[in-house]
Structure formats: structure tokens, C-alpha cells
Amino acid sequence: MLIRVALAVRDRDMQKHLAQDLSGLDVRVELFGQAPLAWQKILRSGCDVIVIAESIIPPPTETGIMILNQLPESPTTVIIHGNDSSEQHAALAAAGADVVLYAGVSKRSLSEAIETTLESRRQFIQKRQSYRRGFTEPKISDFASESQAMQIFMDEVLQVIPSDSPMLLLGETGVGKEHLAKAIHAQSPRSIGPFISVNTAAMPEQLLESELFGHEQGAFTGAIRYRRGAFELAHGGTIFLDEIGEMPLYMQTKLLQVLQNYEVRPIGGENTTWVDVRVIAATSRDLEAETAQNGFRQDLYFRLSVLTLKIPPLRYRKEDIPAMVRRFLALYRHKLSREVDGISAQAVIALTNHDWPGNVRELMNVMERAVLLCKTNELGIVDLPSTFGSDGSVTRSIFPLEDFGQTEWLNKPLREVQKDVLDQVERRYLELALKKTGGRVGQAARIAGIHPRGLYNKMKRLDLRKEGFKTQQP
């Protein structure tokens, strides 16, 4: 990420010299020394490092330093003091100042000392990010497969990992698009940088622009301080834009502008900031079809799809299911502290025979539930959901294929047939959810596991109106 430095000193020559020395591709310096109400603006700047003259801090100085340390960003504080007094410097350090420098030393010495502080701050951020990732960081080896289709897919993945080109990950819901994006980042030259994920469907439209690009203080009601956007946070690393197909058209235009030159302008800002990021986008929708229907910008699609990878659904690589079952069993056995040592062959057969419309995510949910409810040291067929028959077969709950008008299939290409079937499945599911909730979109969205805005978009596309369900009580 970019290191933001607030520089507030009264000496104009010193301020100019420090600004020139400290500014770089990974450092953005903001000047406050000569600005009116500099102190209040610094407190709302959202900077990582604050270099401030002791004379600018309102008295008592110790209280001002405590205020700086209590900011949400916990900035590193560098105090430039006009007196070369070890006692006064010690008092400032005791109050919480990270570094205290004497203004009388050479400007070069000041710059070098501050640059050392910036490097320490950068290492602190990297360690914090590594800690947040934990010990279960996704790896490319997580996608090891016995399936030929999956092996071919992973060969393509390995070829594009070192690239910085934008990437578009396609695949059904639950196949592991975000997990793969994290694994690609972890094995790429950008692995020491941050991985920032934004679900564009889960974010309200009015907040999405601020989430991606940030905003300046006072940009809108409630913007009481500067806020970094996801692109700035991802500087030096990777930004993952999930459900990109749900992004509103006006935001697609703004995103395209950023992808042209990788310059970001926060809401209410006058200046742009250059960011060094790799963009990985993902969607379960057919963007090519969306562009034909003007639901997605064609120029943005071309920009994002420089590298396009489609993850095969789990039902097309069933030979991988037994190994995945045992891996998830070990994972949830440890996570849930359950003494479940193995799984019966009958349960493995039942799990392998299932079609898994929810893909890997559904398999993980089934395994977590089974481990949690298992009463013996071996997971058996009785521990699986009721859709898995006691004889190892799977109970089919989907409505018959005859409902889809198969006689017309051969008059269309396979892609159109798949879209028609998916639309009908979505329509039937949403009708059931809206009927159950009496037309309450928020409750129906929770049942479906999607954001209300995403549900509204689907209802609009499928011509479903909530008014038609309000007469039916949940």
C-alpha cells in the first residue's frame, strides 16, 4: 500500500526539502505546515506517518501526542523539536512520540532519519498483513486435481501467475474464485504486497465509489476525515473485484478510467494518485452475453479479459471429491475440536455421487455440518443432510427437466440453452423465496445468501415484482 505522510513544519525551506526527499512511488506526502487550522486537518488526514514540528501541536504538547496515538490509523509520530534538549526529547518520547528529531541538524540527516522511520512503518504494515492472513493462506497446491480438465486449467494458471495483466476469473457460484485469486497473489511476485478484496454486489451503490477510490474530508455528509479506497490500499499488491458483473454501469465507466492509466481520484479530491496494482475480477455471469445486451460495458470487458480463466464446476471433476472430503474432514476436525478420525466408504460414495450445484462451498458446508453433528469417531451416511439417502444415493429435489422444453434445445447453441435453464432455475428459486417471505426482499435475500441489491437486479431481469407476493403471508 502507499505510505501517506503528513508533513507539518513552519520552515518553508525545510518543508520543501523534506517533501522532495521523501516523495516517491510508494510514498505520498501531504503538506500542512502553512495551512490554516493545520492541526485539525492533520487529525483527519488518515496518514500513516505524521512529521510535525513541536510548535504546531497545541499545548500541552504531551496531550497532543496522546491524541495522535489514539487515531484509528495509529500513525507513527515524528516530532521535530527546536531545542537540542535530551530532557525535553525524553519527555516527548515518554508521552508517546515514536521519533524525536532536532531541527538544527542538517536537512540530509533529517531526511535519512525520517526515511528510516518510513521503512519501519512499511515493515510493520507487512507484518500486520501477514498476521491477518494466518496459517491457512490459500496455495496453488489447494487446486491439485486428478481431473484432466482441472489439470489443463491449472497449467494455464501457472503460466499467467507472474504476469501483471488484468485477469478475469469465470465460474459458477462456490467454485473458489476468490480462493484461487488469493493463491495466485500468494505465489506471484506481488506476494509481499497486500491482497484487497471488494465484493461489488454486496456494497450499496452510494458507497461503492468511496470503497474503491476513497474520499476526501467533507466530500459528502458524514465524511469527517480522509478515507483510503481499495485501490490505494492494494498498492504494490493485488485488488480482487468479486461479482464484477453486478457493478452499476456508471461505476463501470469510472473503473475503466482507472484501468486505463492506474490513477485514482478520491471523491471530492482534485489530484490523482498513481497506484501499482494487479486487478483480478471474478463473476459467475456470462459477461459476453451481458455486453451484447448492454448490461456490461464492452470496453471494460475487453480490458478485464486480457487473461480469462474459467474454473470447472465440481460436478465435472468428481474424481477429486474423495480427496477434498478427507481434507475438509481434517480441517473441521481441528477447527471444531471434534474427535472424528475418519469417514465411511458409504458416505464418501454418497458425497461423490452428488451433483453439487453449490460446488466447493456447498461441499465445505456439508462437511462442517457433518463433523459438528457426528456422534462417533467415524463420519457416516447418517451424519449427512437428508438429501443424501441412507443407501448412499442422492435424493433429487430439483424439478424435472421436462419443464425446460427440451424439444427446442437443438435449435439453440449450448450457451443459450445453459442460460435459459439457469434463468428458469433462478426464477423458480426466487419465486419460492419471495412466496415464503410474503414479498419481503430483505428476508428473501438472506435466504438466498445474496445482497438485497443483487436480488433486486435479478428480479428486474426475470420480471419478478414483489407486489405479486405481498398478499401471501410468510
Short mmCIF file of C-alpha atoms in Angstrom, two decimals:
data_model
loop_
_atom_site.label_atom_id
_atom_site.label_comp_id
_atom_site.label_asym_id
_atom_site.label_seq_id
_atom_site.Cartn_x
_atom_site.Cartn_y
_atom_site.Cartn_z
CA MET A 1 0.00 0.00 0.00
CA LEU A 2 1.00 3.64 -0.33
CA ILE A 3 2.60 5.20 2.73
CA ARG A 4 0.89 8.52 3.36
CA VAL A 5 2.99 11.13 5.16
CA ALA A 6 1.58 14.28 6.78
CA LEU A 7 4.32 16.94 6.81
CA ALA A 8 3.73 19.97 9.04
CA VAL A 9 6.74 22.23 9.70
CA ARG A 10 6.84 26.02 9.72
CA ASP A 11 10.21 26.39 7.99
CA ARG A 12 9.36 26.64 4.28
CA ASP A 13 12.81 25.59 3.09
CA MET A 14 12.85 22.57 5.36
CA GLN A 15 9.32 21.61 4.32
CA LYS A 16 10.21 21.86 0.62
CA HIS A 17 13.42 19.84 1.08
CA LEU A 18 11.72 17.07 3.09
CA ALA A 19 8.79 16.88 0.65
CA GLN A 20 11.18 16.40 -2.28
CA ASP A 21 13.35 13.84 -0.48
CA LEU A 22 10.51 11.77 0.91
CA SER A 23 8.21 11.71 -2.13
CA GLY A 24 8.44 8.55 -4.20
CA LEU A 25 6.40 5.91 -5.98
CA ASP A 26 5.38 4.31 -2.70
CA VAL A 27 5.14 7.47 -0.58
CA ARG A 28 2.64 10.29 -0.84
CA VAL A 29 3.47 13.46 1.07
CA GLU A 30 0.74 15.90 2.09
CA LEU A 31 1.77 19.37 3.26
CA PHE A 32 0.06 21.04 6.23
CA GLY A 33 2.72 23.35 7.66
CA GLN A 34 1.42 26.61 6.24
CA ALA A 35 -2.25 25.73 6.10
CA PRO A 36 -4.72 27.37 8.46
CA LEU A 37 -6.07 25.01 11.08
CA ALA A 38 -3.25 22.62 10.21
CA TRP A 39 -3.66 20.64 13.44
CA GLN A 40 -7.34 19.81 12.83
CA LYS A 41 -6.60 18.82 9.22
CA ILE A 42 -3.77 16.51 10.29
CA LEU A 43 -6.09 14.71 12.70
CA ARG A 44 -8.44 13.98 9.79
CA SER A 45 -5.78 13.20 7.17
CA GLY A 46 -5.71 9.42 7.66
CA CYS A 47 -1.91 9.37 7.20
CA ASP A 48 0.41 6.55 8.24
CA VAL A 49 3.28 8.78 9.38
CA ILE A 50 2.96 12.28 10.83
CA VAL A 51 6.06 14.50 10.72
CA ILE A 52 5.19 17.58 12.73
CA ALA A 53 7.01 20.47 14.35
CA GLU A 54 6.54 20.60 18.10
CA SER A 55 5.40 24.23 17.80
CA ILE A 56 2.36 23.24 15.66
CA ILE A 57 0.98 20.85 18.30
CA PRO A 58 -1.42 22.79 20.56
CA PRO A 59 -0.38 22.89 24.23
CA PRO A 60 0.06 20.87 26.27
CA THR A 61 2.26 19.01 23.78
CA GLU A 62 2.05 15.70 25.67
CA THR A 63 -1.75 15.71 25.35
CA GLY A 64 -1.50 16.42 21.60
CA ILE A 65 0.82 13.46 21.13
CA MET A 66 -1.62 11.23 23.02
CA ILE A 67 -4.38 12.39 20.68
CA LEU A 68 -2.25 11.42 17.65
CA ASN A 69 -1.65 7.96 19.10
CA GLN A 70 -5.38 7.43 19.59
CA LEU A 71 -6.24 7.99 15.91
CA PRO A 72 -7.79 4.96 14.13
CA GLU A 73 -4.73 4.51 11.90
CA SER A 74 -2.33 4.52 14.92
CA PRO A 75 0.13 6.64 12.92
CA THR A 76 3.87 6.72 13.51
CA THR A 77 4.63 10.13 15.05
CA VAL A 78 7.84 12.03 14.28
CA ILE A 79 8.33 15.24 16.29
CA ILE A 80 10.77 17.87 15.04
CA HIS A 81 11.89 19.90 18.07
CA GLY A 82 13.54 23.30 18.01
CA ASN A 83 15.71 22.63 21.09
CA ASP A 84 18.52 20.12 21.39
CA SER A 85 17.47 19.15 24.91
CA SER A 86 17.70 15.46 25.81
CA GLU A 87 15.32 16.01 28.75
CA GLN A 88 12.64 17.58 26.56
CA HIS A 89 13.12 14.89 23.90
CA ALA A 90 12.77 12.20 26.55
CA ALA A 91 9.55 13.80 27.80
CA LEU A 92 8.07 13.75 24.29
CA ALA A 93 9.08 10.11 23.84
CA ALA A 94 7.50 9.28 27.20
CA ALA A 95 4.28 10.95 26.02
CA GLY A 96 4.16 8.55 23.05
CA ALA A 97 6.22 10.12 20.25
CA ASP A 98 7.86 7.39 18.16
CA VAL A 99 10.77 9.54 16.99
CA VAL A 100 12.05 12.94 18.19
CA LEU A 101 14.49 14.84 15.94
CA TYR A 102 16.38 18.08 16.49
CA ALA A 103 15.59 20.68 13.83
CA GLY A 104 19.15 22.01 13.99
CA VAL A 105 20.77 19.02 12.32
CA SER A 106 21.39 19.01 8.58
CA LYS A 107 18.44 18.59 6.27
CA ARG A 108 20.07 15.48 4.84
CA SER A 109 20.27 13.92 8.30
CA LEU A 110 16.62 14.75 8.92
CA SER A 111 15.61 13.14 5.62
CA GLU A 112 17.61 9.98 6.31
CA ALA A 113 16.13 9.62 9.80
CA ILE A 114 12.58 10.03 8.50
CA GLU A 115 13.22 7.60 5.61
CA THR A 116 14.31 5.01 8.18
CA THR A 117 11.04 5.61 10.02
CA LEU A 118 9.07 5.14 6.79
CA GLU A 119 10.78 1.81 6.15
CA SER A 120 9.97 0.67 9.70
CA ARG A 121 6.34 1.64 9.13
CA ARG A 122 6.26 -0.29 5.86
CA GLN A 123 7.64 -3.42 7.56
CA PHE A 124 5.11 -3.02 10.37
CA ILE A 125 2.24 -2.95 7.84
CA GLN A 126 3.59 -6.01 6.02
CA LYS A 127 3.90 -7.97 9.27
CA ARG A 128 0.37 -6.99 10.25
CA GLN A 129 -0.96 -8.17 6.90
CA SER A 130 0.94 -11.46 7.21
CA TYR A 131 -0.54 -11.96 10.68
CA ARG A 132 -4.07 -11.36 9.39
CA ARG A 133 -3.58 -13.93 6.64
CA GLY A 134 -2.85 -16.53 9.31
CA PHE A 135 -1.56 -20.02 8.71
CA THR A 136 -4.25 -21.15 6.25
CA GLU A 137 -3.18 -18.88 3.43
CA PRO A 138 -4.50 -20.24 0.11
CA LYS A 139 -1.94 -22.06 -2.02
CA ILE A 140 -1.90 -23.20 -5.64
CA SER A 141 -1.48 -26.75 -4.34
CA ASP A 142 -5.02 -26.48 -2.91
CA PHE A 143 -6.20 -26.96 -6.50
CA ALA A 144 -4.25 -30.16 -7.16
CA SER A 145 -6.54 -32.46 -9.12
CA GLU A 146 -6.95 -35.91 -10.65
CA SER A 147 -9.25 -34.41 -13.27
CA GLN A 148 -7.75 -33.86 -16.71
CA ALA A 149 -9.89 -30.77 -17.26
CA MET A 150 -8.71 -29.28 -13.97
CA GLN A 151 -5.08 -30.15 -14.69
CA ILE A 152 -5.27 -28.34 -18.03
CA PHE A 153 -6.86 -25.38 -16.26
CA MET A 154 -4.12 -25.25 -13.61
CA ASP A 155 -1.42 -25.41 -16.29
CA GLU A 156 -2.92 -22.19 -17.69
CA VAL A 157 -3.00 -20.66 -14.20
CA LEU A 158 0.69 -21.39 -13.62
CA GLN A 159 1.57 -19.67 -16.89
CA VAL A 160 -0.19 -16.40 -16.01
CA ILE A 161 0.80 -16.11 -12.33
CA PRO A 162 3.95 -13.98 -12.98
CA SER A 163 2.04 -11.57 -15.22
CA ASP A 164 0.73 -8.16 -14.13
CA SER A 165 -2.04 -8.12 -16.75
CA PRO A 166 -5.68 -7.87 -15.62
CA MET A 167 -7.34 -11.24 -15.12
CA LEU A 168 -10.98 -12.34 -15.30
CA LEU A 169 -11.99 -15.45 -13.36
CA LEU A 170 -15.21 -17.09 -14.51
CA GLY A 171 -17.10 -19.89 -12.84
CA GLU A 172 -20.27 -20.88 -11.06
CA THR A 173 -21.01 -19.73 -7.54
CA GLY A 174 -18.92 -21.56 -4.98
CA VAL A 175 -16.16 -22.92 -7.26
CA GLY A 176 -13.48 -20.98 -5.37
CA LYS A 177 -12.78 -17.88 -7.46
CA GLU A 178 -11.62 -15.76 -4.53
CA HIS A 179 -9.58 -18.64 -3.11
CA LEU A 180 -7.82 -19.01 -6.46
CA ALA A 181 -7.22 -15.26 -6.67
CA LYS A 182 -5.57 -15.32 -3.24
CA ALA A 183 -3.45 -18.32 -4.25
CA ILE A 184 -2.33 -16.56 -7.44
CA HIS A 185 -1.38 -13.49 -5.41
CA ALA A 186 0.48 -15.59 -2.83
CA GLN A 187 2.65 -17.21 -5.50
CA SER A 188 3.17 -14.09 -7.62
CA PRO A 189 5.97 -11.51 -7.38
CA ARG A 190 3.40 -9.32 -5.56
CA SER A 191 3.04 -11.73 -2.63
CA ILE A 192 4.77 -9.34 -0.20
CA GLY A 193 2.14 -6.71 -1.02
CA PRO A 194 -1.48 -6.58 0.17
CA PHE A 195 -4.42 -8.55 -1.20
CA ILE A 196 -7.57 -6.41 -1.05
CA SER A 197 -10.95 -7.94 -1.85
CA VAL A 198 -14.09 -5.97 -2.72
CA ASN A 199 -17.45 -7.62 -3.36
CA THR A 200 -19.09 -5.15 -5.73
CA ALA A 201 -22.52 -6.78 -5.31
CA ALA A 202 -22.53 -6.59 -1.50
CA MET A 203 -21.76 -2.85 -1.42
CA PRO A 204 -24.59 -0.27 -1.62
CA GLU A 205 -24.29 1.77 -4.81
CA GLN A 206 -23.80 5.06 -2.98
CA LEU A 207 -20.83 3.65 -1.04
CA LEU A 208 -19.16 1.61 -3.76
CA GLU A 209 -17.26 4.54 -5.28
CA SER A 210 -15.88 5.54 -1.89
CA GLU A 211 -14.98 1.91 -1.15
CA LEU A 212 -12.97 1.63 -4.37
CA PHE A 213 -11.45 5.10 -4.71
CA GLY A 214 -11.69 6.69 -1.26
CA HIS A 215 -12.95 10.15 -0.34
CA GLU A 216 -11.62 13.44 0.95
CA GLN A 217 -12.76 15.10 4.16
CA GLY A 218 -16.03 16.94 3.54
CA ALA A 219 -16.70 15.20 0.22
CA PHE A 220 -20.22 14.40 1.42
CA THR A 221 -22.27 14.43 4.58
CA GLY A 222 -20.56 12.29 7.19
CA ALA A 223 -17.12 12.37 5.53
CA ILE A 224 -15.34 13.79 8.59
CA ARG A 225 -11.88 12.51 7.61
CA TYR A 226 -9.93 11.23 4.64
CA ARG A 227 -10.61 7.58 3.78
CA ARG A 228 -8.40 5.37 1.63
CA GLY A 229 -10.00 3.44 -1.19
CA ALA A 230 -9.35 -0.21 -2.00
CA PHE A 231 -7.09 0.67 -4.94
CA GLU A 232 -4.82 2.73 -2.72
CA LEU A 233 -4.80 0.04 -0.02
CA ALA A 234 -3.80 -2.53 -2.66
CA HIS A 235 -0.79 -0.51 -3.87
CA GLY A 236 2.09 -2.90 -4.51
CA GLY A 237 -0.23 -5.90 -4.41
CA THR A 238 -3.47 -7.24 -5.86
CA ILE A 239 -7.06 -6.00 -5.84
CA PHE A 240 -9.81 -8.59 -6.28
CA LEU A 241 -13.15 -7.33 -7.61
CA ASP A 242 -15.72 -10.04 -6.93
CA GLU A 243 -19.12 -10.19 -8.67
CA ILE A 244 -17.93 -7.61 -11.20
CA GLY A 245 -20.98 -8.40 -13.33
CA GLU A 246 -23.21 -6.78 -10.68
CA MET A 247 -21.41 -3.42 -10.84
CA PRO A 248 -23.65 -0.50 -11.90
CA LEU A 249 -22.93 0.94 -15.33
CA TYR A 250 -21.88 4.36 -14.06
CA MET A 251 -19.28 2.70 -11.82
CA GLN A 252 -18.07 0.59 -14.74
CA THR A 253 -17.18 3.83 -16.52
CA LYS A 254 -15.18 5.09 -13.54
CA LEU A 255 -13.43 1.73 -13.16
CA LEU A 256 -12.45 1.73 -16.83
CA GLN A 257 -10.87 5.18 -16.41
CA VAL A 258 -8.75 3.85 -13.55
CA LEU A 259 -7.67 0.79 -15.52
CA GLN A 260 -6.51 2.96 -18.43
CA ASN A 261 -3.71 4.69 -16.51
CA TYR A 262 -3.98 3.34 -12.93
CA GLU A 263 -4.61 6.78 -11.46
CA VAL A 264 -7.22 7.16 -8.73
CA ARG A 265 -9.06 10.32 -7.73
CA PRO A 266 -10.94 10.10 -4.40
CA ILE A 267 -14.42 11.57 -4.15
CA GLY A 268 -14.10 15.30 -3.57
CA GLY A 269 -10.41 15.29 -4.47
CA GLU A 270 -8.65 17.43 -7.05
CA ASN A 271 -5.46 15.40 -7.50
CA THR A 272 -4.97 11.85 -8.71
CA THR A 273 -2.75 9.22 -7.14
CA TRP A 274 -0.88 6.65 -9.21
CA VAL A 275 -1.28 3.10 -7.90
CA ASP A 276 0.66 -0.05 -8.73
CA VAL A 277 -1.87 -2.89 -8.55
CA ARG A 278 -2.81 -6.06 -10.36
CA VAL A 279 -6.54 -6.35 -10.98
CA ILE A 280 -8.27 -9.72 -10.75
CA ALA A 281 -12.02 -9.65 -11.37
CA ALA A 282 -14.49 -12.51 -10.98
CA THR A 283 -18.08 -13.25 -11.89
CA SER A 284 -20.49 -16.13 -12.24
CA ARG A 285 -22.35 -14.32 -15.01
CA ASP A 286 -21.79 -14.55 -18.75
CA LEU A 287 -20.23 -11.15 -19.37
CA GLU A 288 -20.00 -11.73 -23.10
CA ALA A 289 -23.77 -12.14 -23.24
CA GLU A 290 -24.20 -9.17 -20.89
CA THR A 291 -22.21 -6.94 -23.23
CA ALA A 292 -24.43 -7.98 -26.12
CA GLN A 293 -27.47 -6.90 -24.07
CA ASN A 294 -25.79 -3.64 -22.93
CA GLY A 295 -25.75 -4.88 -19.34
CA PHE A 296 -21.97 -4.60 -19.14
CA ARG A 297 -19.61 -2.20 -20.89
CA GLN A 298 -17.86 -3.89 -23.78
CA ASP A 299 -14.69 -1.80 -23.44
CA LEU A 300 -14.41 -2.70 -19.75
CA TYR A 301 -14.96 -6.37 -20.57
CA PHE A 302 -12.14 -6.27 -23.11
CA ARG A 303 -9.88 -4.53 -20.58
CA LEU A 304 -10.57 -7.05 -17.81
CA SER A 305 -10.45 -10.15 -20.00
CA VAL A 306 -6.82 -9.82 -21.12
CA LEU A 307 -6.41 -13.13 -19.28
CA THR A 308 -9.62 -15.15 -18.87
CA LEU A 309 -9.78 -18.35 -16.83
CA LYS A 310 -12.89 -20.43 -16.23
CA ILE A 311 -12.85 -22.74 -13.22
CA PRO A 312 -14.53 -26.10 -13.94
CA PRO A 313 -17.51 -26.85 -11.65
CA LEU A 314 -17.17 -29.62 -9.09
CA ARG A 315 -19.61 -31.95 -10.88
CA TYR A 316 -17.17 -32.13 -13.82
CA ARG A 317 -14.30 -33.36 -11.64
CA LYS A 318 -15.89 -35.82 -9.27
CA GLU A 319 -12.68 -37.82 -9.05
CA ASP A 320 -11.37 -35.02 -6.82
CA ILE A 321 -14.21 -35.26 -4.29
CA PRO A 322 -12.84 -38.12 -2.09
CA ALA A 323 -9.54 -36.28 -1.51
CA MET A 324 -11.36 -33.00 -0.85
CA VAL A 325 -13.70 -34.73 1.61
CA ARG A 326 -10.77 -36.03 3.65
CA ARG A 327 -9.03 -32.65 3.55
CA PHE A 328 -12.12 -30.82 4.80
CA LEU A 329 -12.65 -33.52 7.42
CA ALA A 330 -9.17 -32.83 8.80
CA LEU A 331 -9.78 -29.07 8.63
CA TYR A 332 -13.07 -29.08 10.53
CA ARG A 333 -11.94 -31.77 12.95
CA HIS A 334 -9.24 -29.36 14.09
CA LYS A 335 -11.35 -26.20 13.80
CA LEU A 336 -14.31 -27.61 15.74
CA SER A 337 -12.20 -29.70 18.14
CA ARG A 338 -14.11 -32.89 17.30
CA GLU A 339 -12.67 -36.39 17.64
CA VAL A 340 -13.75 -37.59 14.20
CA ASP A 341 -10.95 -39.75 12.85
CA GLY A 342 -12.39 -40.98 9.56
CA ILE A 343 -15.32 -41.30 7.18
CA SER A 344 -17.15 -44.39 5.96
CA ALA A 345 -16.89 -45.60 2.37
CA GLN A 346 -20.68 -45.31 2.02
CA ALA A 347 -20.57 -41.62 2.98
CA VAL A 348 -17.74 -40.96 0.51
CA ILE A 349 -19.76 -42.63 -2.28
CA ALA A 350 -22.82 -40.54 -1.46
CA LEU A 351 -20.80 -37.35 -1.45
CA THR A 352 -19.11 -38.28 -4.73
CA ASN A 353 -22.43 -39.04 -6.45
CA HIS A 354 -23.95 -35.68 -5.52
CA ASP A 355 -24.18 -33.03 -8.29
CA TRP A 356 -23.04 -30.17 -6.01
CA PRO A 357 -24.87 -27.18 -7.52
CA GLY A 358 -23.15 -25.06 -4.86
CA ASN A 359 -19.75 -26.51 -5.80
CA VAL A 360 -16.85 -26.49 -3.33
CA ARG A 361 -18.57 -24.06 -0.96
CA GLU A 362 -21.53 -26.43 -0.64
CA LEU A 363 -19.20 -29.37 -0.02
CA MET A 364 -17.42 -27.43 2.72
CA ASN A 365 -20.72 -26.53 4.38
CA VAL A 366 -21.90 -30.16 4.27
CA MET A 367 -18.63 -31.37 5.79
CA GLU A 368 -18.65 -28.76 8.54
CA ARG A 369 -22.22 -29.70 9.48
CA ALA A 370 -21.45 -33.41 9.39
CA VAL A 371 -18.36 -33.09 11.61
CA LEU A 372 -20.28 -30.92 14.06
CA LEU A 373 -23.21 -33.38 14.34
CA CYS A 374 -21.22 -36.63 14.22
CA LYS A 375 -21.66 -38.63 17.46
CA THR A 376 -18.98 -41.25 16.84
CA ASN A 377 -15.35 -41.18 15.77
CA GLU A 378 -16.31 -42.03 12.17
CA LEU A 379 -18.46 -39.84 9.97
CA GLY A 380 -21.20 -41.93 8.35
CA ILE A 381 -24.10 -41.56 5.97
CA VAL A 382 -26.45 -40.75 8.87
CA ASP A 383 -24.42 -37.62 9.60
CA LEU A 384 -25.07 -36.18 6.14
CA PRO A 385 -28.10 -33.99 5.26
CA SER A 386 -31.38 -35.70 4.36
CA THR A 387 -30.80 -35.12 0.64
CA PHE A 388 -28.26 -37.94 0.83
CA GLY A 389 -30.20 -41.22 1.00
CA SER A 390 -29.37 -43.87 3.59
CA ASP A 391 -28.37 -46.23 0.77
CA GLY A 392 -25.71 -43.82 -0.45
CA SER A 393 -27.86 -42.38 -3.23
CA VAL A 394 -28.82 -38.74 -3.53
CA THR A 395 -32.38 -37.52 -3.27
CA ARG A 396 -33.15 -35.22 -6.19
CA SER A 397 -35.13 -32.19 -5.15
CA ILE A 398 -34.85 -30.20 -8.38
CA PHE A 399 -37.91 -30.10 -10.63
CA PRO A 400 -37.82 -32.37 -13.71
CA LEU A 401 -36.02 -31.43 -16.89
CA GLU A 402 -39.26 -31.81 -18.85
CA ASP A 403 -40.18 -28.37 -17.52
CA PHE A 404 -37.49 -26.80 -19.70
CA GLY A 405 -38.90 -27.58 -23.15
CA GLN A 406 -36.13 -29.89 -24.34
CA THR A 407 -37.63 -30.18 -27.82
CA GLU A 408 -36.39 -26.65 -28.57
CA TRP A 409 -32.84 -27.22 -27.27
CA LEU A 410 -31.28 -28.29 -30.55
CA ASN A 411 -32.49 -25.10 -32.20
CA LYS A 412 -30.11 -23.10 -29.98
CA PRO A 413 -26.38 -23.22 -29.21
CA LEU A 414 -25.40 -24.83 -25.89
CA ARG A 415 -24.55 -21.47 -24.31
CA GLU A 416 -28.06 -20.13 -24.86
CA VAL A 417 -29.63 -23.34 -23.52
CA GLN A 418 -27.49 -23.14 -20.37
CA LYS A 419 -28.55 -19.53 -19.84
CA ASP A 420 -32.24 -20.36 -20.35
CA VAL A 421 -32.07 -23.24 -17.86
CA LEU A 422 -30.21 -21.12 -15.31
CA ASP A 423 -32.75 -18.31 -15.67
CA GLN A 424 -35.62 -20.72 -15.06
CA VAL A 425 -33.89 -22.23 -12.03
CA GLU A 426 -33.24 -18.74 -10.63
CA ARG A 427 -36.84 -17.70 -11.30
CA ARG A 428 -38.28 -20.80 -9.59
CA TYR A 429 -35.97 -20.39 -6.59
CA LEU A 430 -36.69 -16.68 -6.17
CA GLU A 431 -40.43 -17.27 -6.51
CA LEU A 432 -40.24 -19.78 -3.66
CA ALA A 433 -38.17 -17.42 -1.51
CA LEU A 434 -40.45 -14.41 -2.14
CA LYS A 435 -43.53 -16.54 -1.53
CA LYS A 436 -42.13 -17.72 1.78
CA THR A 437 -41.35 -14.15 2.92
CA GLY A 438 -44.52 -12.54 1.60
CA GLY A 439 -42.61 -10.35 -0.84
CA ARG A 440 -40.10 -9.09 1.74
CA VAL A 441 -36.97 -8.63 -0.39
CA GLY A 442 -34.57 -8.30 2.54
CA GLN A 443 -35.67 -11.59 4.08
CA ALA A 444 -35.66 -13.33 0.70
CA ALA A 445 -32.11 -12.09 0.07
CA ARG A 446 -30.97 -13.56 3.39
CA ILE A 447 -32.50 -16.91 2.44
CA ALA A 448 -30.76 -16.80 -0.94
CA GLY A 449 -27.48 -15.69 0.60
CA ILE A 450 -27.11 -12.63 -1.63
CA HIS A 451 -27.23 -8.86 -1.13
CA PRO A 452 -30.70 -7.22 -1.44
CA ARG A 453 -29.42 -5.09 -4.33
CA GLY A 454 -28.28 -8.23 -6.12
CA LEU A 455 -31.73 -9.75 -5.56
CA TYR A 456 -33.42 -6.61 -6.92
CA ASN A 457 -31.26 -6.84 -10.05
CA LYS A 458 -32.20 -10.49 -10.57
CA MET A 459 -35.91 -9.73 -10.01
CA LYS A 460 -35.72 -6.94 -12.58
CA ARG A 461 -34.01 -9.20 -15.11
CA LEU A 462 -36.51 -12.02 -14.54
CA ASP A 463 -39.52 -9.65 -14.42
CA LEU A 464 -40.46 -10.59 -10.85
CA ARG A 465 -42.34 -7.99 -8.79
CA LYS A 466 -42.51 -8.14 -5.01
CA GLU A 467 -46.07 -6.80 -5.11
CA GLY A 468 -47.20 -10.11 -6.57
CA PHE A 469 -46.15 -11.91 -3.40
CA LYS A 470 -47.32 -9.47 -0.72
CA THR A 471 -50.79 -10.97 -0.48
CA GLN A 472 -49.25 -14.26 0.64
CA GLN A 473 -48.27 -14.36 4.29
CA PRO A 474 -44.91 -15.85 5.23
#
